[in-house]
JSON list of N, CA and C in Angstrom, two decimals:
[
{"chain": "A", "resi": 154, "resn": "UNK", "atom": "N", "xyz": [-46.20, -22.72, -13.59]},
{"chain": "A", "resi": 154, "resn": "UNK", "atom": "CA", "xyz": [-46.93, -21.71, -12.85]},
{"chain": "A", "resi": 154, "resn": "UNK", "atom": "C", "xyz": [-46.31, -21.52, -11.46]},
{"chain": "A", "resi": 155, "resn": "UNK", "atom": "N", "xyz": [-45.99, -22.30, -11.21]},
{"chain": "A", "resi": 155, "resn": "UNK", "atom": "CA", "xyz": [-45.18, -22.68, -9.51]},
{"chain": "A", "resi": 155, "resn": "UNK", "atom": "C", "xyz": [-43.96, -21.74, -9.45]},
{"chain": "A", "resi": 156, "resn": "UNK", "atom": "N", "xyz": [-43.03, -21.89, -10.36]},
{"chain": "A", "resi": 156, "resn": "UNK", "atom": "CA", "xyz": [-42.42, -21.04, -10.94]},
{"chain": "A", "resi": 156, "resn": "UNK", "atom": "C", "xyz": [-42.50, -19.42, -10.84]},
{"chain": "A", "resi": 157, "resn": "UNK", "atom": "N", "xyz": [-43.80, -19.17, -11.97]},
{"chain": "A", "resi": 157, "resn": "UNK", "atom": "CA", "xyz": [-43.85, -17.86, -11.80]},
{"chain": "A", "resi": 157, "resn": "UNK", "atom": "C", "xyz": [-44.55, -17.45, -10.24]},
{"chain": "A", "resi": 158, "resn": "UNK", "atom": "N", "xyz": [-45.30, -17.78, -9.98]},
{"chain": "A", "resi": 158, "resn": "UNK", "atom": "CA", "xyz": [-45.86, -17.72, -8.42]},
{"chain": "A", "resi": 158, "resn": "UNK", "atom": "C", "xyz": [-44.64, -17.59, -7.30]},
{"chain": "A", "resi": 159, "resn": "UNK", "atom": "N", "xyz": [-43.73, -18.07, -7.55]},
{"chain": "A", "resi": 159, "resn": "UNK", "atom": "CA", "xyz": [-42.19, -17.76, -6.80]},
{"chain": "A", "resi": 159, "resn": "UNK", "atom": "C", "xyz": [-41.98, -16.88, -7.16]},
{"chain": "A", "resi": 160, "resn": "UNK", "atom": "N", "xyz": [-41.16, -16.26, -8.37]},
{"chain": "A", "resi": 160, "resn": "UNK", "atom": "CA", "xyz": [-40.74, -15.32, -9.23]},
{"chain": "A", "resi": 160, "resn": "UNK", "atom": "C", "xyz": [-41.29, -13.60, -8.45]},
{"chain": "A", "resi": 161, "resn": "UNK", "atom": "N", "xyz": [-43.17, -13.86, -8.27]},
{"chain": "A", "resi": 161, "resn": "UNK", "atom": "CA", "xyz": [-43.34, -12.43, -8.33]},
{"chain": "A", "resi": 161, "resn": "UNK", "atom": "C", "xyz": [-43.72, -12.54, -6.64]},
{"chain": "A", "resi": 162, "resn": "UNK", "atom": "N", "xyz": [-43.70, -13.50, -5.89]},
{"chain": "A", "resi": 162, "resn": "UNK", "atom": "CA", "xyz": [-44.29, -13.16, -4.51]},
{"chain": "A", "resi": 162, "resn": "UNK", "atom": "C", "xyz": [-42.76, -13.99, -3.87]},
{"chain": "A", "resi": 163, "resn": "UNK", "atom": "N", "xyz": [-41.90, -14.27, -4.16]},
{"chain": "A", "resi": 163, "resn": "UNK", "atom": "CA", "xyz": [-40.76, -14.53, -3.65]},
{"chain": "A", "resi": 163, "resn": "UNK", "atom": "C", "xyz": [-39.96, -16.44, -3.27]},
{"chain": "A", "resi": 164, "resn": "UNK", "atom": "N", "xyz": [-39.15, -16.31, -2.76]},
{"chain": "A", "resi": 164, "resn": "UNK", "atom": "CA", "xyz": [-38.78, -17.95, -3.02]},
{"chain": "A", "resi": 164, "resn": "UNK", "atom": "C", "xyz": [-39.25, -18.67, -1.69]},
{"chain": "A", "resi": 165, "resn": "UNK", "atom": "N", "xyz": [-39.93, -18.03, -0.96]},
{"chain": "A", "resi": 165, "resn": "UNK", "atom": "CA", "xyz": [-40.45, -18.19, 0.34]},
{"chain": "A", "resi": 165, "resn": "UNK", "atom": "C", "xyz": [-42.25, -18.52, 0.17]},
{"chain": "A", "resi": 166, "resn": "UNK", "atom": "N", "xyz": [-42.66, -18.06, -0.73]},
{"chain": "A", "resi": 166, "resn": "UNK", "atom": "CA", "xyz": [-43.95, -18.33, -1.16]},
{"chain": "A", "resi": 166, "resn": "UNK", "atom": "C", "xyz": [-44.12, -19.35, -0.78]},
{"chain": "A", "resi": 167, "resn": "UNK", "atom": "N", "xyz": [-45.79, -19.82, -0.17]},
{"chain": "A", "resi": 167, "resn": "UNK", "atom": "CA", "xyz": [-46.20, -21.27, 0.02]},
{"chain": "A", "resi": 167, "resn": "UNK", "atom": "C", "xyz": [-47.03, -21.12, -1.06]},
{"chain": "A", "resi": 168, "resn": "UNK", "atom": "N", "xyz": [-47.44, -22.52, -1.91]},
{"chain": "A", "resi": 168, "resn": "UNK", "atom": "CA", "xyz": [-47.96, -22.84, -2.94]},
{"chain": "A", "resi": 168, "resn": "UNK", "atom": "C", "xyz": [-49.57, -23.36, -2.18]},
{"chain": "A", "resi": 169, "resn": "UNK", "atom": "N", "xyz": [-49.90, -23.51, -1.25]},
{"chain": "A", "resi": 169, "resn": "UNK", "atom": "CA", "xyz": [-51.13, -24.19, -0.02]},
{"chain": "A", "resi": 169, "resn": "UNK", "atom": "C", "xyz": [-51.85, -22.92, 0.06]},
{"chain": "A", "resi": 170, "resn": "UNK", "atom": "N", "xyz": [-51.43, -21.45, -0.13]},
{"chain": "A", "resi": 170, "resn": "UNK", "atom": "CA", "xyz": [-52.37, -20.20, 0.14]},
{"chain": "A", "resi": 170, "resn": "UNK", "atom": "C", "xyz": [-52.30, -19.35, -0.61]},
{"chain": "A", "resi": 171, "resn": "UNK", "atom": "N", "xyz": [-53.27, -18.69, -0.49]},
{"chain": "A", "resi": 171, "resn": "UNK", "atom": "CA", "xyz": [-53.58, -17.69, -1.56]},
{"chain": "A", "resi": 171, "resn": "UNK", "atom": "C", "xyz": [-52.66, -16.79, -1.85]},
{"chain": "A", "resi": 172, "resn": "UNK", "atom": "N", "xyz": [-52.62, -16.00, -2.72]},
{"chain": "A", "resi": 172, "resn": "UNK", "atom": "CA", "xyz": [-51.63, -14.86, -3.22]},
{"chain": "A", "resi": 172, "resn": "UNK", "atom": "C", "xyz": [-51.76, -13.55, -2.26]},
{"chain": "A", "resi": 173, "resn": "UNK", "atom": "N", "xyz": [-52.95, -13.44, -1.65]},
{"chain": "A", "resi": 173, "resn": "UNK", "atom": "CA", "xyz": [-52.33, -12.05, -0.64]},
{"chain": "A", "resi": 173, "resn": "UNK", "atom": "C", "xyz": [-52.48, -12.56, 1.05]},
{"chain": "A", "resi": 174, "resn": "UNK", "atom": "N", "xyz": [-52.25, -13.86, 1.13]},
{"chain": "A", "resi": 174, "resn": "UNK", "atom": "CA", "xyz": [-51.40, -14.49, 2.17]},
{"chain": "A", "resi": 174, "resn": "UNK", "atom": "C", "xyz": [-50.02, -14.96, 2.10]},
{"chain": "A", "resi": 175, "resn": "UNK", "atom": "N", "xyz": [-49.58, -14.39, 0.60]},
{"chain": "A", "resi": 175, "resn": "UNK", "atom": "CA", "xyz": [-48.23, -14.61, 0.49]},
{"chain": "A", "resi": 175, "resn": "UNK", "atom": "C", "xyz": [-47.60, -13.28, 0.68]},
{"chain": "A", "resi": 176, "resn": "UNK", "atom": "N", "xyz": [-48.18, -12.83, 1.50]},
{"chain": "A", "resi": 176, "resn": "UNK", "atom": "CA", "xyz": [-48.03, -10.87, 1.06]},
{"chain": "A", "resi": 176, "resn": "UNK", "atom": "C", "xyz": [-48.07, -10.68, -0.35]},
{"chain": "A", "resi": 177, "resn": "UNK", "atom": "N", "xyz": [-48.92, -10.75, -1.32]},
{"chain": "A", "resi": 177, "resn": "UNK", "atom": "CA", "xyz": [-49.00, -10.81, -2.37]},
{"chain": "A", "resi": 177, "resn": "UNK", "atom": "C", "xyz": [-50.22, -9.14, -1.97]},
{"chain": "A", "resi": 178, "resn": "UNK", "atom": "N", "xyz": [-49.49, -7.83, -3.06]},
{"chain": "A", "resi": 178, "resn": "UNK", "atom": "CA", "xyz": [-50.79, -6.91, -3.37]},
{"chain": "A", "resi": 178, "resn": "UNK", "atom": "C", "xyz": [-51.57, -6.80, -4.58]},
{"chain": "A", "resi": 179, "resn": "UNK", "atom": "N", "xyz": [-51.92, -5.70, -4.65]},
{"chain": "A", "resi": 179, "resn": "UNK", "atom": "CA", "xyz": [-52.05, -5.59, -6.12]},
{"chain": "A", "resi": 179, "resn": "UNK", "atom": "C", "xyz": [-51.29, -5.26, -7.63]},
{"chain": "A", "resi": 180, "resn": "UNK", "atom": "N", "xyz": [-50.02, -4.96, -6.76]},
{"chain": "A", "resi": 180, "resn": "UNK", "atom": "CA", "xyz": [-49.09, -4.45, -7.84]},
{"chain": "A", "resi": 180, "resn": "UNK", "atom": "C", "xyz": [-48.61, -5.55, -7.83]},
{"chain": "A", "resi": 181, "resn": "UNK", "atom": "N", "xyz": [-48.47, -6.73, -7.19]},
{"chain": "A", "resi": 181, "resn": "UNK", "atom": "CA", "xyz": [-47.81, -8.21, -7.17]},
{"chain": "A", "resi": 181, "resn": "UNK", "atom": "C", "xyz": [-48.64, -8.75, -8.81]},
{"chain": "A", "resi": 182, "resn": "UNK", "atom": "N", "xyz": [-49.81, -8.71, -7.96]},
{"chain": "A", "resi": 182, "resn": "UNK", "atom": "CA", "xyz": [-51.09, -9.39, -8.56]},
{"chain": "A", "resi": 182, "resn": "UNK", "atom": "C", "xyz": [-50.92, -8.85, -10.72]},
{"chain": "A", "resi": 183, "resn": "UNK", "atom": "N", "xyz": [-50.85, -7.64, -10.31]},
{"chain": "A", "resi": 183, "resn": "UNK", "atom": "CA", "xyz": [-50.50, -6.97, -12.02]},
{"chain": "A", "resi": 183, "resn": "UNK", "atom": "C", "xyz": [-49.39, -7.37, -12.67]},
{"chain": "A", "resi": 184, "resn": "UNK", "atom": "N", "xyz": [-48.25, -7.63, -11.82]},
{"chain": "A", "resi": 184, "resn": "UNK", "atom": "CA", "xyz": [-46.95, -8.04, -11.92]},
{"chain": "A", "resi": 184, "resn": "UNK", "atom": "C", "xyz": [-46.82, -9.59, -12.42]},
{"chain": "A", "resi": 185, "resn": "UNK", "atom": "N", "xyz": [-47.91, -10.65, -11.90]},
{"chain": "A", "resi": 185, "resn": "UNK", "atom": "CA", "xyz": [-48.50, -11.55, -12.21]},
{"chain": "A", "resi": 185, "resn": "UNK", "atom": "C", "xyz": [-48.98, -11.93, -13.47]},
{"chain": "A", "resi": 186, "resn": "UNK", "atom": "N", "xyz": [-50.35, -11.24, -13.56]},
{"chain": "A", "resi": 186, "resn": "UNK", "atom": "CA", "xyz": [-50.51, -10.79, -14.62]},
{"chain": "A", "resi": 186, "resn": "UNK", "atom": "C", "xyz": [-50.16, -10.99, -15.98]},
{"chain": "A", "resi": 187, "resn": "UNK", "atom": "N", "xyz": [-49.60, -9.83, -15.97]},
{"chain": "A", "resi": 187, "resn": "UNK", "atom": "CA", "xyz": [-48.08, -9.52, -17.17]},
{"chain": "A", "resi": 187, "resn": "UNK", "atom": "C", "xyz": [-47.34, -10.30, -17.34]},
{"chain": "A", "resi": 188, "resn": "UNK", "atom": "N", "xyz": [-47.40, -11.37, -16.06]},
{"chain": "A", "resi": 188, "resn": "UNK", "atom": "CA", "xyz": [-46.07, -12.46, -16.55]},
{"chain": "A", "resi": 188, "resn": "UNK", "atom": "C", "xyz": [-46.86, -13.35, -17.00]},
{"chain": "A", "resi": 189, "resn": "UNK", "atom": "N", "xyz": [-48.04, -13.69, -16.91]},
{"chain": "A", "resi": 189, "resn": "UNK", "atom": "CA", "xyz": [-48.42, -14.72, -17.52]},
{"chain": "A", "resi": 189, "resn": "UNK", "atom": "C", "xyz": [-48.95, -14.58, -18.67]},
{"chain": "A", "resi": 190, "resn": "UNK", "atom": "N", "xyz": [-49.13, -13.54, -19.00]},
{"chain": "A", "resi": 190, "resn": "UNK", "atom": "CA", "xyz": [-49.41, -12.81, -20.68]},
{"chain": "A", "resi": 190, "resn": "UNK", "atom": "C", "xyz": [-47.94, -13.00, -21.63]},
{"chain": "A", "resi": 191, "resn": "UNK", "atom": "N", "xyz": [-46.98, -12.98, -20.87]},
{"chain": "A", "resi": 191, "resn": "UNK", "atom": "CA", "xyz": [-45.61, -12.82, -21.49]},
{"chain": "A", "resi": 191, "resn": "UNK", "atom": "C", "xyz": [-45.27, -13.73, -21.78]},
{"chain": "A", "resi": 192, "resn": "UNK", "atom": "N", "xyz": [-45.65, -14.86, -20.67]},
{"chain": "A", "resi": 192, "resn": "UNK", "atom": "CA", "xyz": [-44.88, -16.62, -21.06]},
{"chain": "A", "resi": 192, "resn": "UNK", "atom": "C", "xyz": [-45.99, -17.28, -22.17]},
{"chain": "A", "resi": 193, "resn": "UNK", "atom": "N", "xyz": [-47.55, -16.93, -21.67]},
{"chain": "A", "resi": 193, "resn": "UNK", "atom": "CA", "xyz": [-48.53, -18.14, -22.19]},
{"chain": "A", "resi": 193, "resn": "UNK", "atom": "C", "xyz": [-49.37, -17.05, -23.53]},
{"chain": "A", "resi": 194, "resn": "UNK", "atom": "N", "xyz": [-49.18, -15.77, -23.50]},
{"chain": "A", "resi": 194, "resn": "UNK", "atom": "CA", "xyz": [-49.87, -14.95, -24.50]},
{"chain": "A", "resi": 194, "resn": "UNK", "atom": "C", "xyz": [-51.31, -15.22, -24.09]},
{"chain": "A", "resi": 195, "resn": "UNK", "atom": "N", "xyz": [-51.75, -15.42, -22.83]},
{"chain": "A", "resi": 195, "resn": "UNK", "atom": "CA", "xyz": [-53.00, -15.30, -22.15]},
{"chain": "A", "resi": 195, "resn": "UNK", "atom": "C", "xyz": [-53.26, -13.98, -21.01]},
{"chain": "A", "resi": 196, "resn": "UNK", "atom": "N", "xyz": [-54.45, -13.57, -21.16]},
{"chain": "A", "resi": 196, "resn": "UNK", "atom": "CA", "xyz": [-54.98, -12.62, -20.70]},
{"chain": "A", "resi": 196, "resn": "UNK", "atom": "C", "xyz": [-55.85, -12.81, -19.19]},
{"chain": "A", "resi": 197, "resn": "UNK", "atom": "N", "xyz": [-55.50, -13.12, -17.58]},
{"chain": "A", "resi": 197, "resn": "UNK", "atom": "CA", "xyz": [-56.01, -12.67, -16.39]},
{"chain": "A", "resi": 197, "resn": "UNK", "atom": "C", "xyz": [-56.12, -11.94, -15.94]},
{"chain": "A", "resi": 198, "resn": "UNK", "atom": "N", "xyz": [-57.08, -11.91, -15.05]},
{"chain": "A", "resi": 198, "resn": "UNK", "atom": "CA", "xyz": [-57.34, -10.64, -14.48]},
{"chain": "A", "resi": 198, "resn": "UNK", "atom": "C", "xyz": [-56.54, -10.71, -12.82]},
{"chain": "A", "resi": 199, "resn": "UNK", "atom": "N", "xyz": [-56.16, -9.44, -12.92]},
{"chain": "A", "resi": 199, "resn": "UNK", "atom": "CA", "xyz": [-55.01, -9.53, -11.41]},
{"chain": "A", "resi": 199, "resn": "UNK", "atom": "C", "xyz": [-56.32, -9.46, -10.32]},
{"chain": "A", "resi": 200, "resn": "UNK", "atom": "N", "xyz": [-57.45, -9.41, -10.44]},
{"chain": "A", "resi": 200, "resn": "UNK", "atom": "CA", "xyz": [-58.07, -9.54, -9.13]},
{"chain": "A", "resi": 200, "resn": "UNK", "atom": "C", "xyz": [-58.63, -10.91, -9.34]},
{"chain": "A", "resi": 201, "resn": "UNK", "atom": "N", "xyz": [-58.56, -11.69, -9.90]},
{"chain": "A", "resi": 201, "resn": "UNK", "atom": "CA", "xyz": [-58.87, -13.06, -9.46]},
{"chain": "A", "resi": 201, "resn": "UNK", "atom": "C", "xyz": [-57.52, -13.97, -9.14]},
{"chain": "A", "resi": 202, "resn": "UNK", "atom": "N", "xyz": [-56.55, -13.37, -9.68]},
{"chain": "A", "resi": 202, "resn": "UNK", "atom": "CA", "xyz": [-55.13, -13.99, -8.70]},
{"chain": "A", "resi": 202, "resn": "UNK", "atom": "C", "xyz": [-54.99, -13.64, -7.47]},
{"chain": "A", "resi": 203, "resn": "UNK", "atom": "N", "xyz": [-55.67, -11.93, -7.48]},
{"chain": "A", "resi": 203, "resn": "UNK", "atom": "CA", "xyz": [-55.65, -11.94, -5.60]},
{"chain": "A", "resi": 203, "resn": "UNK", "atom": "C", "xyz": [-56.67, -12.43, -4.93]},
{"chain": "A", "resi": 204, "resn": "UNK", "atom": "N", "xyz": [-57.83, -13.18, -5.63]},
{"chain": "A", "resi": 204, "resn": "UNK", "atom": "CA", "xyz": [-59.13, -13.72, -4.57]},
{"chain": "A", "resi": 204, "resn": "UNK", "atom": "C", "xyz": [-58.71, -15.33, -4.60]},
{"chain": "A", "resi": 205, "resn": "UNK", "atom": "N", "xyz": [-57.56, -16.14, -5.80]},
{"chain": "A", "resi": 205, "resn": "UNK", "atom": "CA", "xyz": [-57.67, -17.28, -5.32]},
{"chain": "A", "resi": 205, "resn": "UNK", "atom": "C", "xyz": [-57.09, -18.00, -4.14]},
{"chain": "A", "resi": 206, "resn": "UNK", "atom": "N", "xyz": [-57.38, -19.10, -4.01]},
{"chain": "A", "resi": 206, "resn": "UNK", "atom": "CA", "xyz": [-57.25, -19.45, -2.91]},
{"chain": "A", "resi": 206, "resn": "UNK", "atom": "C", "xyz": [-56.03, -20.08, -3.11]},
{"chain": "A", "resi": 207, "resn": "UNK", "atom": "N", "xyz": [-55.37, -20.17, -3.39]},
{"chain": "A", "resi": 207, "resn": "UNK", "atom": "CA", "xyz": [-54.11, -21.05, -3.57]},
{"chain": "A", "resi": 207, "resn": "UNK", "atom": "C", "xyz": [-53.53, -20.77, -4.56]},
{"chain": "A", "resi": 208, "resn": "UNK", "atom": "N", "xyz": [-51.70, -21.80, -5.07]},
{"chain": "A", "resi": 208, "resn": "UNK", "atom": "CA", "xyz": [-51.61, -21.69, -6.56]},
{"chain": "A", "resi": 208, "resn": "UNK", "atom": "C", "xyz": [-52.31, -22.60, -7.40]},
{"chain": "A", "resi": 209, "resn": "UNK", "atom": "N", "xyz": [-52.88, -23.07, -6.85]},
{"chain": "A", "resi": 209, "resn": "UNK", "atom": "CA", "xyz": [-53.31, -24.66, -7.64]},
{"chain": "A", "resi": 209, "resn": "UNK", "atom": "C", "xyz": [-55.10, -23.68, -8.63]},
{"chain": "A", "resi": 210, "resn": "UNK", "atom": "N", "xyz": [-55.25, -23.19, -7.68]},
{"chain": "A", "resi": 210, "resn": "UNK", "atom": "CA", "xyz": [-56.51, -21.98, -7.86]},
{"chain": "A", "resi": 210, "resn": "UNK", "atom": "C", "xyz": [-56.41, -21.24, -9.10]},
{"chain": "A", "resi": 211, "resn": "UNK", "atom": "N", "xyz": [-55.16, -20.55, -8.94]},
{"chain": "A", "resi": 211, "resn": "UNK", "atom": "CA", "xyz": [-54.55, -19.50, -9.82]},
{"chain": "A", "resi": 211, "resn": "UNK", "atom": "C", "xyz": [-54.18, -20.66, -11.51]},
{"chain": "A", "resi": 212, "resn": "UNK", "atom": "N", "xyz": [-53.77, -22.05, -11.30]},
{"chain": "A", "resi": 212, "resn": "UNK", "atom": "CA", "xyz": [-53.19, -22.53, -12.28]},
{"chain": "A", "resi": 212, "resn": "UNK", "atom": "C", "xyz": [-54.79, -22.62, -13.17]},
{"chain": "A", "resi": 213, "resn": "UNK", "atom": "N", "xyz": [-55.58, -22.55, -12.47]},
{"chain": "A", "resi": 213, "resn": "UNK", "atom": "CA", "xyz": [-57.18, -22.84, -13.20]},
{"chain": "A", "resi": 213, "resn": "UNK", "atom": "C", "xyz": [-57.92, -21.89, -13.79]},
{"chain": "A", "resi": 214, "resn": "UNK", "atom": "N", "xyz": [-57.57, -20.70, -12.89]},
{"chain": "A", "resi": 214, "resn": "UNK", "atom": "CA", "xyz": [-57.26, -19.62, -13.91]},
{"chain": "A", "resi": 214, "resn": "UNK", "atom": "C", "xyz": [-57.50, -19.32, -15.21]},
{"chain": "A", "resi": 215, "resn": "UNK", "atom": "N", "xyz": [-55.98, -20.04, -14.89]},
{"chain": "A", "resi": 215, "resn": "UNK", "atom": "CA", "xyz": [-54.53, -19.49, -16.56]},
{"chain": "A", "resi": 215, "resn": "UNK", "atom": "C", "xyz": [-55.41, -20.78, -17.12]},
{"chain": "A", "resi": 216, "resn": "UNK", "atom": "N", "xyz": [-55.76, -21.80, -16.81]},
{"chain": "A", "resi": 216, "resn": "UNK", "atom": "CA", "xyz": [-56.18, -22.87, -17.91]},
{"chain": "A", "resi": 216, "resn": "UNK", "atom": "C", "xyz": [-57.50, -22.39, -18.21]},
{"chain": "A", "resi": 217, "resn": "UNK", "atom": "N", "xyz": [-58.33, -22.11, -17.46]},
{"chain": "A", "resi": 217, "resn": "UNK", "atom": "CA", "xyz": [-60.05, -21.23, -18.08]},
{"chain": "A", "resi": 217, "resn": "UNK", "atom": "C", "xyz": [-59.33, -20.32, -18.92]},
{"chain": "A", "resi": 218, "resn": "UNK", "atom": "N", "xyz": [-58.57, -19.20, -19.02]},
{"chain": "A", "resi": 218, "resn": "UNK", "atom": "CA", "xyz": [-58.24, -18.40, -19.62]},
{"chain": "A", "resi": 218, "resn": "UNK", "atom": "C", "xyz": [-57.78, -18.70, -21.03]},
{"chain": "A", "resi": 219, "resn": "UNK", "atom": "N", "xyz": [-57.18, -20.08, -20.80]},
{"chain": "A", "resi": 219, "resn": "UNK", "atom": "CA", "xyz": [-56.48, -20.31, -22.24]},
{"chain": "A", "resi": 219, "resn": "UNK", "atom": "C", "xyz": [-58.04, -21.33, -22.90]},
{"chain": "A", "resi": 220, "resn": "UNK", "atom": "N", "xyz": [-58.47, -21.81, -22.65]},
{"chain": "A", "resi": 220, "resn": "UNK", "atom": "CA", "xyz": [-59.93, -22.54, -22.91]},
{"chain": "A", "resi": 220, "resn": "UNK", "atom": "C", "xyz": [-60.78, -21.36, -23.49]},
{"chain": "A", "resi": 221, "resn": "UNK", "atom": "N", "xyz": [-60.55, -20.24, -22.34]},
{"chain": "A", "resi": 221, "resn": "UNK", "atom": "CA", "xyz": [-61.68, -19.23, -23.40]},
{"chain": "A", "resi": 221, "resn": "UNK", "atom": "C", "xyz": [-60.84, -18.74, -24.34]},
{"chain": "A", "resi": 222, "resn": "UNK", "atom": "N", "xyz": [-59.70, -18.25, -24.42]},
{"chain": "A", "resi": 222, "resn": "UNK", "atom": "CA", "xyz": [-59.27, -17.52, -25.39]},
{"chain": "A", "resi": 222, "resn": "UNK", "atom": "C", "xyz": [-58.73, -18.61, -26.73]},
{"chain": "A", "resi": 223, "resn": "UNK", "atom": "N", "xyz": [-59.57, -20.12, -26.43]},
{"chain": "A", "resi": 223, "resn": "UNK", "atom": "CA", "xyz": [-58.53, -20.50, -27.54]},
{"chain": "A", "resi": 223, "resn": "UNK", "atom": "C", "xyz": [-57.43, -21.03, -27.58]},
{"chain": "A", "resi": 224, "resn": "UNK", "atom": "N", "xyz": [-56.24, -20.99, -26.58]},
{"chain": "A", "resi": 224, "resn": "UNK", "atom": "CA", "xyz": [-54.96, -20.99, -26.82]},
{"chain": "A", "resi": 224, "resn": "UNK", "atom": "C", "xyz": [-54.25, -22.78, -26.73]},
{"chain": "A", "resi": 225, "resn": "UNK", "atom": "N", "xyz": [-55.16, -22.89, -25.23]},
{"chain": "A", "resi": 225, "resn": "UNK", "atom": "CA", "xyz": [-54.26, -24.01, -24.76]},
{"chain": "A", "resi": 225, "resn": "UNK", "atom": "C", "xyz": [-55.22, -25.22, -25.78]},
{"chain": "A", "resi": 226, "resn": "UNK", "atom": "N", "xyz": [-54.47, -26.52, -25.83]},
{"chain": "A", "resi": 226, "resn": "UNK", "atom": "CA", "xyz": [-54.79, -27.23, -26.58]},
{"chain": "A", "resi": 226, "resn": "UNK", "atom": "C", "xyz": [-54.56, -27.80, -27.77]},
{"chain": "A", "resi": 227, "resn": "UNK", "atom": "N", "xyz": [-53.86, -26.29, -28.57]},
{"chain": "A", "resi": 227, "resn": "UNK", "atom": "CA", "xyz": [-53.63, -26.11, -30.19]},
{"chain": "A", "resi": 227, "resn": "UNK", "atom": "C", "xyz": [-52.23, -26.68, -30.03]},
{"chain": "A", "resi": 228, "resn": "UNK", "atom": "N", "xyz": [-52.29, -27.24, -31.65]},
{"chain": "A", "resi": 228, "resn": "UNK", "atom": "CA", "xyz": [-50.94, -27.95, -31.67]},
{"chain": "A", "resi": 228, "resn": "UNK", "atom": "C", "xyz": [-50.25, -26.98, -32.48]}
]
C-alpha cells in the first residue's frame, strides 16, 4: 500500500498524513482508487482515502474493504 500511496501522490509523500496533506485531490484520490481495484480487485471509495488520516488509515480501508467484499483471507 506504501507503495501505491507513493505511486499516485509522489516519492515525496509522507506516510504520518493524510492524503490531501500530501497535496493529494480528488482526481489523486480516484487515481487511487483504480489502483487499488487493479492490484487487490477491491472496491474504495476515493472520498474516504481523502478523509483518512494517514496511510496506515487508508491500509484499513483496503482491509475493511476486502473483509466486506470477501476477498482478503481466501486461499
Amino acid at each position: 500500500m506504501r507503495a501505491l500511496w507513493r505511486e499516485v501522490l509522489g516519492a515525496q509523500a509522507r506516510f504520518d498524513v493524510g492524503f490531501t496533506a500530501n497535496d493529494g485531490d480528488s482526481f489523486k484520490a480516484t487515481v487511487f482508487a483504480v489502483r487499488v481495484f487493479e492490484e487487490y480487485g477491491l472496491e474504495v471509495d476515493y472520498l474516504d482515502v481523502m478523509e483518512a488520516a494517514d496511510c496506515s488509515a487508508v491500509q484499513r480501508i483496503v482491509a475493511s474493504a476486502g473483509n466486506d467484499q470477501g476477498v482478503l483471507g481466501q486461499s
